Amino acid sequence: MAIEVITREDLNEFRSLLLNDLKEIIQSKPQQTKQWLKSNEVRKLLNISPGTLQNLRINGTLTYTKVGGIMYYDNSDIDKLLNGNKVNALPTLFK
């Protein structure tokens, strides 16, 4: 029975190899977002109530598609809504 000694250098080399492998895996898989979201997903994403989501639909702020009684929202429309209502911060607080 042979005993193998593992040194700090061995552990550091293993750590570096493992980190490089993990980085490659993460970078090779682009983050895929769903194109169509259901109402409950949109409410969780925007942290809004069902009534607020209904108001966004009624006043035409957020477009939707209804299929078989289920409302679907295009993710790109949600991004447009958020970017269209973006307010620029004024950097005057800590001058």
PDB file of N, CA and C in Angstrom:
ATOM      1  N   MET A   1       0.840  -1.168   0.000  1.00  0.00           N
ATOM      2  CA  MET A   1       0.000   0.000   0.000  1.00  0.00           C
ATOM      3  C   MET A   1       0.894   1.245   0.000  1.00  0.00           C
ATOM      4  N   ALA A   2       0.809   1.986  -1.079  1.00  0.00           N
ATOM      5  CA  ALA A   2       1.652   3.166  -1.224  1.00  0.00           C
ATOM      6  C   ALA A   2       0.913   4.401  -0.722  1.00  0.00           C
ATOM      7  N   ILE A   3       1.612   5.263  -0.038  1.00  0.00           N
ATOM      8  CA  ILE A   3       1.043   6.513   0.464  1.00  0.00           C
ATOM      9  C   ILE A   3       1.533   7.636  -0.425  1.00  0.00           C
ATOM     10  N   GLU A   4       0.568   8.431  -0.903  1.00  0.00           N
ATOM     11  CA  GLU A   4       0.908   9.548  -1.777  1.00  0.00           C
ATOM     12  C   GLU A   4       0.694  10.844  -1.002  1.00  0.00           C
ATOM     13  N   VAL A   5       1.676  11.689  -0.987  1.00  0.00           N
ATOM     14  CA  VAL A   5       1.600  12.947  -0.272  1.00  0.00           C
ATOM     15  C   VAL A   5       1.146  14.041  -1.241  1.00  0.00           C
ATOM     16  N   ILE A   6       0.138  14.778  -0.804  1.00  0.00           N
ATOM     17  CA  ILE A   6      -0.366  15.888  -1.607  1.00  0.00           C
ATOM     18  C   ILE A   6       0.131  17.181  -0.981  1.00  0.00           C
ATOM     19  N   THR A   7       0.788  17.970  -1.792  1.00  0.00           N
ATOM     20  CA  THR A   7       1.362  19.214  -1.285  1.00  0.00           C
ATOM     21  C   THR A   7       0.437  20.395  -1.583  1.00  0.00           C
ATOM     22  N   ARG A   8       0.756  21.545  -1.009  1.00  0.00           N
ATOM     23  CA  ARG A   8      -0.018  22.758  -1.278  1.00  0.00           C
ATOM     24  C   ARG A   8       0.062  23.134  -2.750  1.00  0.00           C
ATOM     25  N   GLU A   9       1.219  22.913  -3.337  1.00  0.00           N
ATOM     26  CA  GLU A   9       1.370  23.227  -4.759  1.00  0.00           C
ATOM     27  C   GLU A   9       0.437  22.360  -5.598  1.00  0.00           C
ATOM     28  N   ASP A  10       0.302  21.083  -5.205  1.00  0.00           N
ATOM     29  CA  ASP A  10      -0.620  20.194  -5.921  1.00  0.00           C
ATOM     30  C   ASP A  10      -2.057  20.704  -5.801  1.00  0.00           C
ATOM     31  N   LEU A  11      -2.426  21.107  -4.605  1.00  0.00           N
ATOM     32  CA  LEU A  11      -3.777  21.631  -4.391  1.00  0.00           C
ATOM     33  C   LEU A  11      -4.006  22.936  -5.153  1.00  0.00           C
ATOM     34  N   ASN A  12      -3.028  23.816  -5.176  1.00  0.00           N
ATOM     35  CA  ASN A  12      -3.153  25.065  -5.928  1.00  0.00           C
ATOM     36  C   ASN A  12      -3.280  24.805  -7.421  1.00  0.00           C
ATOM     37  N   GLU A  13      -2.518  23.856  -7.935  1.00  0.00           N
ATOM     38  CA  GLU A  13      -2.605  23.501  -9.356  1.00  0.00           C
ATOM     39  C   GLU A  13      -3.981  22.925  -9.670  1.00  0.00           C
ATOM     40  N   PHE A  14      -4.477  22.050  -8.790  1.00  0.00           N
ATOM     41  CA  PHE A  14      -5.805  21.478  -8.977  1.00  0.00           C
ATOM     42  C   PHE A  14      -6.878  22.565  -8.952  1.00  0.00           C
ATOM     43  N   ARG A  15      -6.765  23.504  -8.015  1.00  0.00           N
ATOM     44  CA  ARG A  15      -7.712  24.601  -7.919  1.00  0.00           C
ATOM     45  C   ARG A  15      -7.715  25.437  -9.193  1.00  0.00           C
ATOM     46  N   SER A  16      -6.543  25.739  -9.704  1.00  0.00           N
ATOM     47  CA  SER A  16      -6.447  26.537 -10.934  1.00  0.00           C
ATOM     48  C   SER A  16      -7.080  25.814 -12.113  1.00  0.00           C
ATOM     49  N   LEU A  17      -6.795  24.528 -12.229  1.00  0.00           N
ATOM     50  CA  LEU A  17      -7.386  23.747 -13.320  1.00  0.00           C
ATOM     51  C   LEU A  17      -8.906  23.678 -13.189  1.00  0.00           C
ATOM     52  N   LEU A  18      -9.379  23.473 -11.972  1.00  0.00           N
ATOM     53  CA  LEU A  18     -10.819  23.394 -11.742  1.00  0.00           C
ATOM     54  C   LEU A  18     -11.497  24.721 -12.064  1.00  0.00           C
ATOM     55  N   LEU A  19     -10.908  25.830 -11.631  1.00  0.00           N
ATOM     56  CA  LEU A  19     -11.482  27.147 -11.930  1.00  0.00           C
ATOM     57  C   LEU A  19     -11.508  27.425 -13.428  1.00  0.00           C
ATOM     58  N   ASN A  20     -10.448  27.067 -14.125  1.00  0.00           N
ATOM     59  CA  ASN A  20     -10.416  27.258 -15.582  1.00  0.00           C
ATOM     60  C   ASN A  20     -11.494  26.428 -16.265  1.00  0.00           C
ATOM     61  N   ASP A  21     -11.664  25.184 -15.813  1.00  0.00           N
ATOM     62  CA  ASP A  21     -12.707  24.329 -16.395  1.00  0.00           C
ATOM     63  C   ASP A  21     -14.093  24.912 -16.141  1.00  0.00           C
ATOM     64  N   LEU A  22     -14.331  25.398 -14.940  1.00  0.00           N
ATOM     65  CA  LEU A  22     -15.632  25.989 -14.618  1.00  0.00           C
ATOM     66  C   LEU A  22     -15.890  27.247 -15.438  1.00  0.00           C
ATOM     67  N   LYS A  23     -14.874  28.082 -15.617  1.00  0.00           N
ATOM     68  CA  LYS A  23     -15.027  29.289 -16.436  1.00  0.00           C
ATOM     69  C   LYS A  23     -15.392  28.940 -17.871  1.00  0.00           C
ATOM     70  N   GLU A  24     -14.748  27.912 -18.413  1.00  0.00           N
ATOM     71  CA  GLU A  24     -15.054  27.488 -19.786  1.00  0.00           C
ATOM     72  C   GLU A  24     -16.486  26.993 -19.898  1.00  0.00           C
ATOM     73  N   ILE A  25     -16.936  26.245 -18.910  1.00  0.00           N
ATOM     74  CA  ILE A  25     -18.304  25.725 -18.935  1.00  0.00           C
ATOM     75  C   ILE A  25     -19.303  26.867 -18.869  1.00  0.00           C
ATOM     76  N   ILE A  26     -19.066  27.818 -17.982  1.00  0.00           N
ATOM     77  CA  ILE A  26     -19.994  28.939 -17.826  1.00  0.00           C
ATOM     78  C   ILE A  26     -20.017  29.806 -19.073  1.00  0.00           C
ATOM     79  N   GLN A  27     -18.860  30.053 -19.674  1.00  0.00           N
ATOM     80  CA  GLN A  27     -18.798  30.914 -20.854  1.00  0.00           C
ATOM     81  C   GLN A  27     -19.344  30.219 -22.091  1.00  0.00           C
ATOM     82  N   SER A  28     -19.283  28.901 -22.153  1.00  0.00           N
ATOM     83  CA  SER A  28     -19.758  28.199 -23.337  1.00  0.00           C
ATOM     84  C   SER A  28     -21.276  28.118 -23.365  1.00  0.00           C
ATOM     85  N   LYS A  29     -21.930  28.261 -22.224  1.00  0.00           N
ATOM     86  CA  LYS A  29     -23.383  28.226 -22.171  1.00  0.00           C
ATOM     87  C   LYS A  29     -23.912  29.649 -22.017  1.00  0.00           C
ATOM     88  N   PRO A  30     -24.377  30.236 -23.104  1.00  0.00           N
ATOM     89  CA  PRO A  30     -24.930  31.577 -22.961  1.00  0.00           C
ATOM     90  C   PRO A  30     -26.222  31.521 -22.148  1.00  0.00           C
ATOM     91  N   GLN A  31     -26.439  32.555 -21.355  1.00  0.00           N
ATOM     92  CA  GLN A  31     -27.643  32.614 -20.536  1.00  0.00           C
ATOM     93  C   GLN A  31     -28.849  32.750 -21.458  1.00  0.00           C
ATOM     94  N   GLN A  32     -29.695  31.741 -21.429  1.00  0.00           N
ATOM     95  CA  GLN A  32     -30.885  31.773 -22.263  1.00  0.00           C
ATOM     96  C   GLN A  32     -32.063  32.251 -21.431  1.00  0.00           C
ATOM     97  N   THR A  33     -32.723  33.277 -21.918  1.00  0.00           N
ATOM     98  CA  THR A  33     -33.919  33.749 -21.252  1.00  0.00           C
ATOM     99  C   THR A  33     -35.116  33.313 -22.068  1.00  0.00           C
ATOM    100  N   LYS A  34     -36.178  33.047 -21.380  1.00  0.00           N
ATOM    101  CA  LYS A  34     -37.395  32.640 -22.063  1.00  0.00           C
ATOM    102  C   LYS A  34     -37.931  33.817 -22.860  1.00  0.00           C
ATOM    103  N   GLN A  35     -38.434  33.534 -24.046  1.00  0.00           N
ATOM    104  CA  GLN A  35     -38.995  34.617 -24.858  1.00  0.00           C
ATOM    105  C   GLN A  35     -40.375  35.013 -24.348  1.00  0.00           C
ATOM    106  N   TRP A  36     -41.167  34.036 -23.942  1.00  0.00           N
ATOM    107  CA  TRP A  36     -42.527  34.300 -23.509  1.00  0.00           C
ATOM    108  C   TRP A  36     -42.676  33.957 -22.037  1.00  0.00           C
ATOM    109  N   LEU A  37     -43.209  34.895 -21.273  1.00  0.00           N
ATOM    110  CA  LEU A  37     -43.400  34.707 -19.842  1.00  0.00           C
ATOM    111  C   LEU A  37     -44.887  34.721 -19.519  1.00  0.00           C
ATOM    112  N   LYS A  38     -45.281  33.908 -18.546  1.00  0.00           N
ATOM    113  CA  LYS A  38     -46.661  33.903 -18.075  1.00  0.00           C
ATOM    114  C   LYS A  38     -46.844  35.032 -17.064  1.00  0.00           C
ATOM    115  N   SER A  39     -48.096  35.298 -16.741  1.00  0.00           N
ATOM    116  CA  SER A  39     -48.420  36.414 -15.848  1.00  0.00           C
ATOM    117  C   SER A  39     -47.707  36.321 -14.512  1.00  0.00           C
ATOM    118  N   ASN A  40     -47.711  35.130 -13.905  1.00  0.00           N
ATOM    119  CA  ASN A  40     -47.073  35.013 -12.588  1.00  0.00           C
ATOM    120  C   ASN A  40     -45.564  35.243 -12.663  1.00  0.00           C
ATOM    121  N   GLU A  41     -44.941  34.868 -13.774  1.00  0.00           N
ATOM    122  CA  GLU A  41     -43.507  35.118 -13.949  1.00  0.00           C
ATOM    123  C   GLU A  41     -43.222  36.614 -14.088  1.00  0.00           C
ATOM    124  N   VAL A  42     -44.090  37.311 -14.815  1.00  0.00           N
ATOM    125  CA  VAL A  42     -43.920  38.757 -14.997  1.00  0.00           C
ATOM    126  C   VAL A  42     -44.129  39.478 -13.665  1.00  0.00           C
ATOM    127  N   ARG A  43     -45.144  39.042 -12.913  1.00  0.00           N
ATOM    128  CA  ARG A  43     -45.400  39.673 -11.610  1.00  0.00           C
ATOM    129  C   ARG A  43     -44.222  39.490 -10.666  1.00  0.00           C
ATOM    130  N   LYS A  44     -43.622  38.295 -10.668  1.00  0.00           N
ATOM    131  CA  LYS A  44     -42.449  38.065  -9.824  1.00  0.00           C
ATOM    132  C   LYS A  44     -41.260  38.882 -10.302  1.00  0.00           C
ATOM    133  N   LEU A  45     -41.068  38.954 -11.615  1.00  0.00           N
ATOM    134  CA  LEU A  45     -39.948  39.686 -12.188  1.00  0.00           C
ATOM    135  C   LEU A  45     -40.021  41.172 -11.855  1.00  0.00           C
ATOM    136  N   LEU A  46     -41.208  41.748 -11.981  1.00  0.00           N
ATOM    137  CA  LEU A  46     -41.388  43.182 -11.762  1.00  0.00           C
ATOM    138  C   LEU A  46     -41.816  43.509 -10.334  1.00  0.00           C
ATOM    139  N   ASN A  47     -42.110  42.481  -9.548  1.00  0.00           N
ATOM    140  CA  ASN A  47     -42.569  42.656  -8.165  1.00  0.00           C
ATOM    141  C   ASN A  47     -43.816  43.539  -8.116  1.00  0.00           C
ATOM    142  N   ILE A  48     -44.817  43.139  -8.904  1.00  0.00           N
ATOM    143  CA  ILE A  48     -46.066  43.890  -8.966  1.00  0.00           C
ATOM    144  C   ILE A  48     -47.237  42.957  -8.655  1.00  0.00           C
ATOM    145  N   SER A  49     -48.371  43.543  -8.351  1.00  0.00           N
ATOM    146  CA  SER A  49     -49.574  42.781  -8.027  1.00  0.00           C
ATOM    147  C   SER A  49     -50.317  42.390  -9.306  1.00  0.00           C
ATOM    148  N   PRO A  50     -51.250  41.437  -9.199  1.00  0.00           N
ATOM    149  CA  PRO A  50     -52.055  41.098 -10.382  1.00  0.00           C
ATOM    150  C   PRO A  50     -52.830  42.295 -10.921  1.00  0.00           C
ATOM    151  N   GLY A  51     -53.314  43.170 -10.030  1.00  0.00           N
ATOM    152  CA  GLY A  51     -54.048  44.352 -10.477  1.00  0.00           C
ATOM    153  C   GLY A  51     -53.178  45.320 -11.260  1.00  0.00           C
ATOM    154  N   THR A  52     -51.939  45.489 -10.809  1.00  0.00           N
ATOM    155  CA  THR A  52     -51.019  46.376 -11.529  1.00  0.00           C
ATOM    156  C   THR A  52     -50.715  45.814 -12.914  1.00  0.00           C
ATOM    157  N   LEU A  53     -50.517  44.506 -12.998  1.00  0.00           N
ATOM    158  CA  LEU A  53     -50.263  43.889 -14.300  1.00  0.00           C
ATOM    159  C   LEU A  53     -51.476  44.058 -15.206  1.00  0.00           C
ATOM    160  N   GLN A  54     -52.667  43.916 -14.643  1.00  0.00           N
ATOM    161  CA  GLN A  54     -53.884  44.113 -15.424  1.00  0.00           C
ATOM    162  C   GLN A  54     -53.965  45.551 -15.924  1.00  0.00           C
ATOM    163  N   ASN A  55     -53.621  46.516 -15.078  1.00  0.00           N
ATOM    164  CA  ASN A  55     -53.625  47.922 -15.504  1.00  0.00           C
ATOM    165  C   ASN A  55     -52.625  48.160 -16.626  1.00  0.00           C
ATOM    166  N   LEU A  56     -51.458  47.537 -16.554  1.00  0.00           N
ATOM    167  CA  LEU A  56     -50.468  47.683 -17.630  1.00  0.00           C
ATOM    168  C   LEU A  56     -51.010  47.134 -18.946  1.00  0.00           C
ATOM    169  N   ARG A  57     -51.785  46.048 -18.870  1.00  0.00           N
ATOM    170  CA  ARG A  57     -52.407  45.487 -20.075  1.00  0.00           C
ATOM    171  C   ARG A  57     -53.502  46.413 -20.596  1.00  0.00           C
ATOM    172  N   ILE A  58     -54.363  46.881 -19.699  1.00  0.00           N
ATOM    173  CA  ILE A  58     -55.528  47.679 -20.104  1.00  0.00           C
ATOM    174  C   ILE A  58     -55.111  48.993 -20.755  1.00  0.00           C
ATOM    175  N   ASN A  59     -54.120  49.677 -20.145  1.00  0.00           N
ATOM    176  CA  ASN A  59     -53.739  50.976 -20.716  1.00  0.00           C
ATOM    177  C   ASN A  59     -52.735  50.855 -21.860  1.00  0.00           C
ATOM    178  N   GLY A  60     -52.394  49.632 -22.259  1.00  0.00           N
ATOM    179  CA  GLY A  60     -51.535  49.417 -23.421  1.00  0.00           C
ATOM    180  C   GLY A  60     -50.058  49.600 -23.153  1.00  0.00           C
ATOM    181  N   THR A  61     -49.682  49.697 -21.891  1.00  0.00           N
ATOM    182  CA  THR A  61     -48.269  49.861 -21.550  1.00  0.00           C
ATOM    183  C   THR A  61     -47.480  48.593 -21.847  1.00  0.00           C
ATOM    184  N   LEU A  62     -48.109  47.452 -21.604  1.00  0.00           N
ATOM    185  CA  LEU A  62     -47.434  46.165 -21.804  1.00  0.00           C
ATOM    186  C   LEU A  62     -48.299  45.298 -22.703  1.00  0.00           C
ATOM    187  N   THR A  63     -47.758  44.935 -23.854  1.00  0.00           N
ATOM    188  CA  THR A  63     -48.510  44.097 -24.781  1.00  0.00           C
ATOM    189  C   THR A  63     -48.476  42.653 -24.317  1.00  0.00           C
ATOM    190  N   TYR A  64     -49.451  41.884 -24.784  1.00  0.00           N
ATOM    191  CA  TYR A  64     -49.557  40.486 -24.374  1.00  0.00           C
ATOM    192  C   TYR A  64     -50.215  39.683 -25.480  1.00  0.00           C
ATOM    193  N   THR A  65     -50.118  38.382 -25.344  1.00  0.00           N
ATOM    194  CA  THR A  65     -50.786  37.458 -26.238  1.00  0.00           C
ATOM    195  C   THR A  65     -51.581  36.505 -25.369  1.00  0.00           C
ATOM    196  N   LYS A  66     -52.825  36.266 -25.749  1.00  0.00           N
ATOM    197  CA  LYS A  66     -53.676  35.377 -24.979  1.00  0.00           C
ATOM    198  C   LYS A  66     -53.916  34.109 -25.774  1.00  0.00           C
ATOM    199  N   VAL A  67     -53.543  32.984 -25.181  1.00  0.00           N
ATOM    200  CA  VAL A  67     -53.737  31.691 -25.824  1.00  0.00           C
ATOM    201  C   VAL A  67     -54.440  30.784 -24.826  1.00  0.00           C
ATOM    202  N   GLY A  68     -55.657  30.403 -25.160  1.00  0.00           N
ATOM    203  CA  GLY A  68     -56.395  29.490 -24.301  1.00  0.00           C
ATOM    204  C   GLY A  68     -56.599  29.999 -22.891  1.00  0.00           C
ATOM    205  N   GLY A  69     -56.818  31.281 -22.714  1.00  0.00           N
ATOM    206  CA  GLY A  69     -57.054  31.841 -21.398  1.00  0.00           C
ATOM    207  C   GLY A  69     -55.797  32.170 -20.616  1.00  0.00           C
ATOM    208  N   ILE A  70     -54.629  31.892 -21.171  1.00  0.00           N
ATOM    209  CA  ILE A  70     -53.361  32.184 -20.502  1.00  0.00           C
ATOM    210  C   ILE A  70     -52.710  33.367 -21.200  1.00  0.00           C
ATOM    211  N   MET A  71     -52.307  34.352 -20.403  1.00  0.00           N
ATOM    212  CA  MET A  71     -51.642  35.534 -20.950  1.00  0.00           C
ATOM    213  C   MET A  71     -50.143  35.288 -21.023  1.00  0.00           C
ATOM    214  N   TYR A  72     -49.563  35.622 -22.169  1.00  0.00           N
ATOM    215  CA  TYR A  72     -48.124  35.511 -22.367  1.00  0.00           C
ATOM    216  C   TYR A  72     -47.581  36.892 -22.716  1.00  0.00           C
ATOM    217  N   TYR A  73     -46.400  37.193 -22.168  1.00  0.00           N
ATOM    218  CA  TYR A  73     -45.769  38.490 -22.375  1.00  0.00           C
ATOM    219  C   TYR A  73     -44.396  38.272 -22.983  1.00  0.00           C
ATOM    220  N   ASP A  74     -44.094  39.038 -24.017  1.00  0.00           N
ATOM    221  CA  ASP A  74     -42.792  38.930 -24.675  1.00  0.00           C
ATOM    222  C   ASP A  74     -41.730  39.578 -23.789  1.00  0.00           C
ATOM    223  N   ASN A  75     -40.665  38.831 -23.538  1.00  0.00           N
ATOM    224  CA  ASN A  75     -39.586  39.314 -22.671  1.00  0.00           C
ATOM    225  C   ASN A  75     -38.972  40.599 -23.216  1.00  0.00           C
ATOM    226  N   SER A  76     -38.863  40.719 -24.528  1.00  0.00           N
ATOM    227  CA  SER A  76     -38.282  41.942 -25.109  1.00  0.00           C
ATOM    228  C   SER A  76     -39.189  43.147 -24.874  1.00  0.00           C
ATOM    229  N   ASP A  77     -40.516  42.933 -24.811  1.00  0.00           N
ATOM    230  CA  ASP A  77     -41.432  44.034 -24.504  1.00  0.00           C
ATOM    231  C   ASP A  77     -41.247  44.509 -23.066  1.00  0.00           C
ATOM    232  N   ILE A  78     -40.980  43.580 -22.161  1.00  0.00           N
ATOM    233  CA  ILE A  78     -40.729  43.951 -20.767  1.00  0.00           C
ATOM    234  C   ILE A  78     -39.434  44.751 -20.673  1.00  0.00           C
ATOM    235  N   ASP A  79     -38.409  44.318 -21.412  1.00  0.00           N
ATOM    236  CA  ASP A  79     -37.149  45.070 -21.436  1.00  0.00           C
ATOM    237  C   ASP A  79     -37.366  46.481 -21.981  1.00  0.00           C
ATOM    238  N   LYS A  80     -38.161  46.606 -23.050  1.00  0.00           N
ATOM    239  CA  LYS A  80     -38.450  47.925 -23.621  1.00  0.00           C
ATOM    240  C   LYS A  80     -39.182  48.804 -22.613  1.00  0.00           C
ATOM    241  N   LEU A  81     -40.122  48.202 -21.873  1.00  0.00           N
ATOM    242  CA  LEU A  81     -40.860  48.950 -20.864  1.00  0.00           C
ATOM    243  C   LEU A  81     -39.922  49.478 -19.781  1.00  0.00           C
ATOM    244  N   LEU A  82     -39.036  48.618 -19.307  1.00  0.00           N
ATOM    245  CA  LEU A  82     -38.097  49.032 -18.263  1.00  0.00           C
ATOM    246  C   LEU A  82     -37.120  50.082 -18.769  1.00  0.00           C
ATOM    247  N   ASN A  83     -36.578  49.891 -19.971  1.00  0.00           N
ATOM    248  CA  ASN A  83     -35.630  50.856 -20.521  1.00  0.00           C
ATOM    249  C   ASN A  83     -36.309  52.178 -20.891  1.00  0.00           C
ATOM    250  N   GLY A  84     -37.557  52.110 -21.317  1.00  0.00           N
ATOM    251  CA  GLY A  84     -38.279  53.321 -21.688  1.00  0.00           C
ATOM    252  C   GLY A  84     -38.637  54.193 -20.495  1.00  0.00           C
ATOM    253  N   ASN A  85     -38.722  53.595 -19.327  1.00  0.00           N
ATOM    254  CA  ASN A  85     -39.073  54.347 -18.123  1.00  0.00           C
ATOM    255  C   ASN A  85     -37.873  54.576 -17.221  1.00  0.00           C
ATOM    256  N   LYS A  86     -36.686  54.410 -17.766  1.00  0.00           N
ATOM    257  CA  LYS A  86     -35.469  54.580 -16.977  1.00  0.00           C
ATOM    258  C   LYS A  86     -35.280  56.051 -16.627  1.00  0.00           C
ATOM    259  N   VAL A  87     -34.936  56.280 -15.378  1.00  0.00           N
ATOM    260  CA  VAL A  87     -34.679  57.637 -14.898  1.00  0.00           C
ATOM    261  C   VAL A  87     -33.202  57.739 -14.577  1.00  0.00           C
ATOM    262  N   ASN A  88     -32.532  58.713 -15.172  1.00  0.00           N
ATOM    263  CA  ASN A  88     -31.107  58.886 -14.926  1.00  0.00           C
ATOM    264  C   ASN A  88     -30.882  59.482 -13.543  1.00  0.00           C
ATOM    265  N   ALA A  89     -29.913  58.945 -12.850  1.00  0.00           N
ATOM    266  CA  ALA A  89     -29.584  59.441 -11.515  1.00  0.00           C
ATOM    267  C   ALA A  89     -28.807  60.731 -11.630  1.00  0.00           C
ATOM    268  N   LEU A  90     -29.025  61.590 -10.672  1.00  0.00           N
ATOM    269  CA  LEU A  90     -28.289  62.851 -10.628  1.00  0.00           C
ATOM    270  C   LEU A  90     -27.147  62.694  -9.628  1.00  0.00           C
ATOM    271  N   PRO A  91     -25.899  62.763 -10.086  1.00  0.00           N
ATOM    272  CA  PRO A  91     -24.760  62.541  -9.190  1.00  0.00           C
ATOM    273  C   PRO A  91     -24.407  63.771  -8.355  1.00  0.00           C
ATOM    274  N   THR A  92     -25.381  64.267  -7.573  1.00  0.00           N
ATOM    275  CA  THR A  92     -25.125  65.468  -6.775  1.00  0.00           C
ATOM    276  C   THR A  92     -25.094  65.173  -5.287  1.00  0.00           C
ATOM    277  N   LEU A  93     -25.260  63.942  -4.900  1.00  0.00           N
ATOM    278  CA  LEU A  93     -25.358  63.615  -3.489  1.00  0.00           C
ATOM    279  C   LEU A  93     -24.045  63.769  -2.749  1.00  0.00           C
ATOM    280  N   PHE A  94     -22.961  63.295  -3.323  1.00  0.00           N
ATOM    281  CA  PHE A  94     -21.672  63.305  -2.629  1.00  0.00           C
ATOM    282  C   PHE A  94     -20.632  64.117  -3.388  1.00  0.00           C
ATOM    283  N   LYS A  95     -20.876  65.380  -3.570  1.00  0.00           N
ATOM    284  CA  LYS A  95     -19.914  66.228  -4.268  1.00  0.00           C
ATOM    285  C   LYS A  95     -18.902  66.767  -3.323  1.00  0.00           C
TER     286      LYS A  95
END
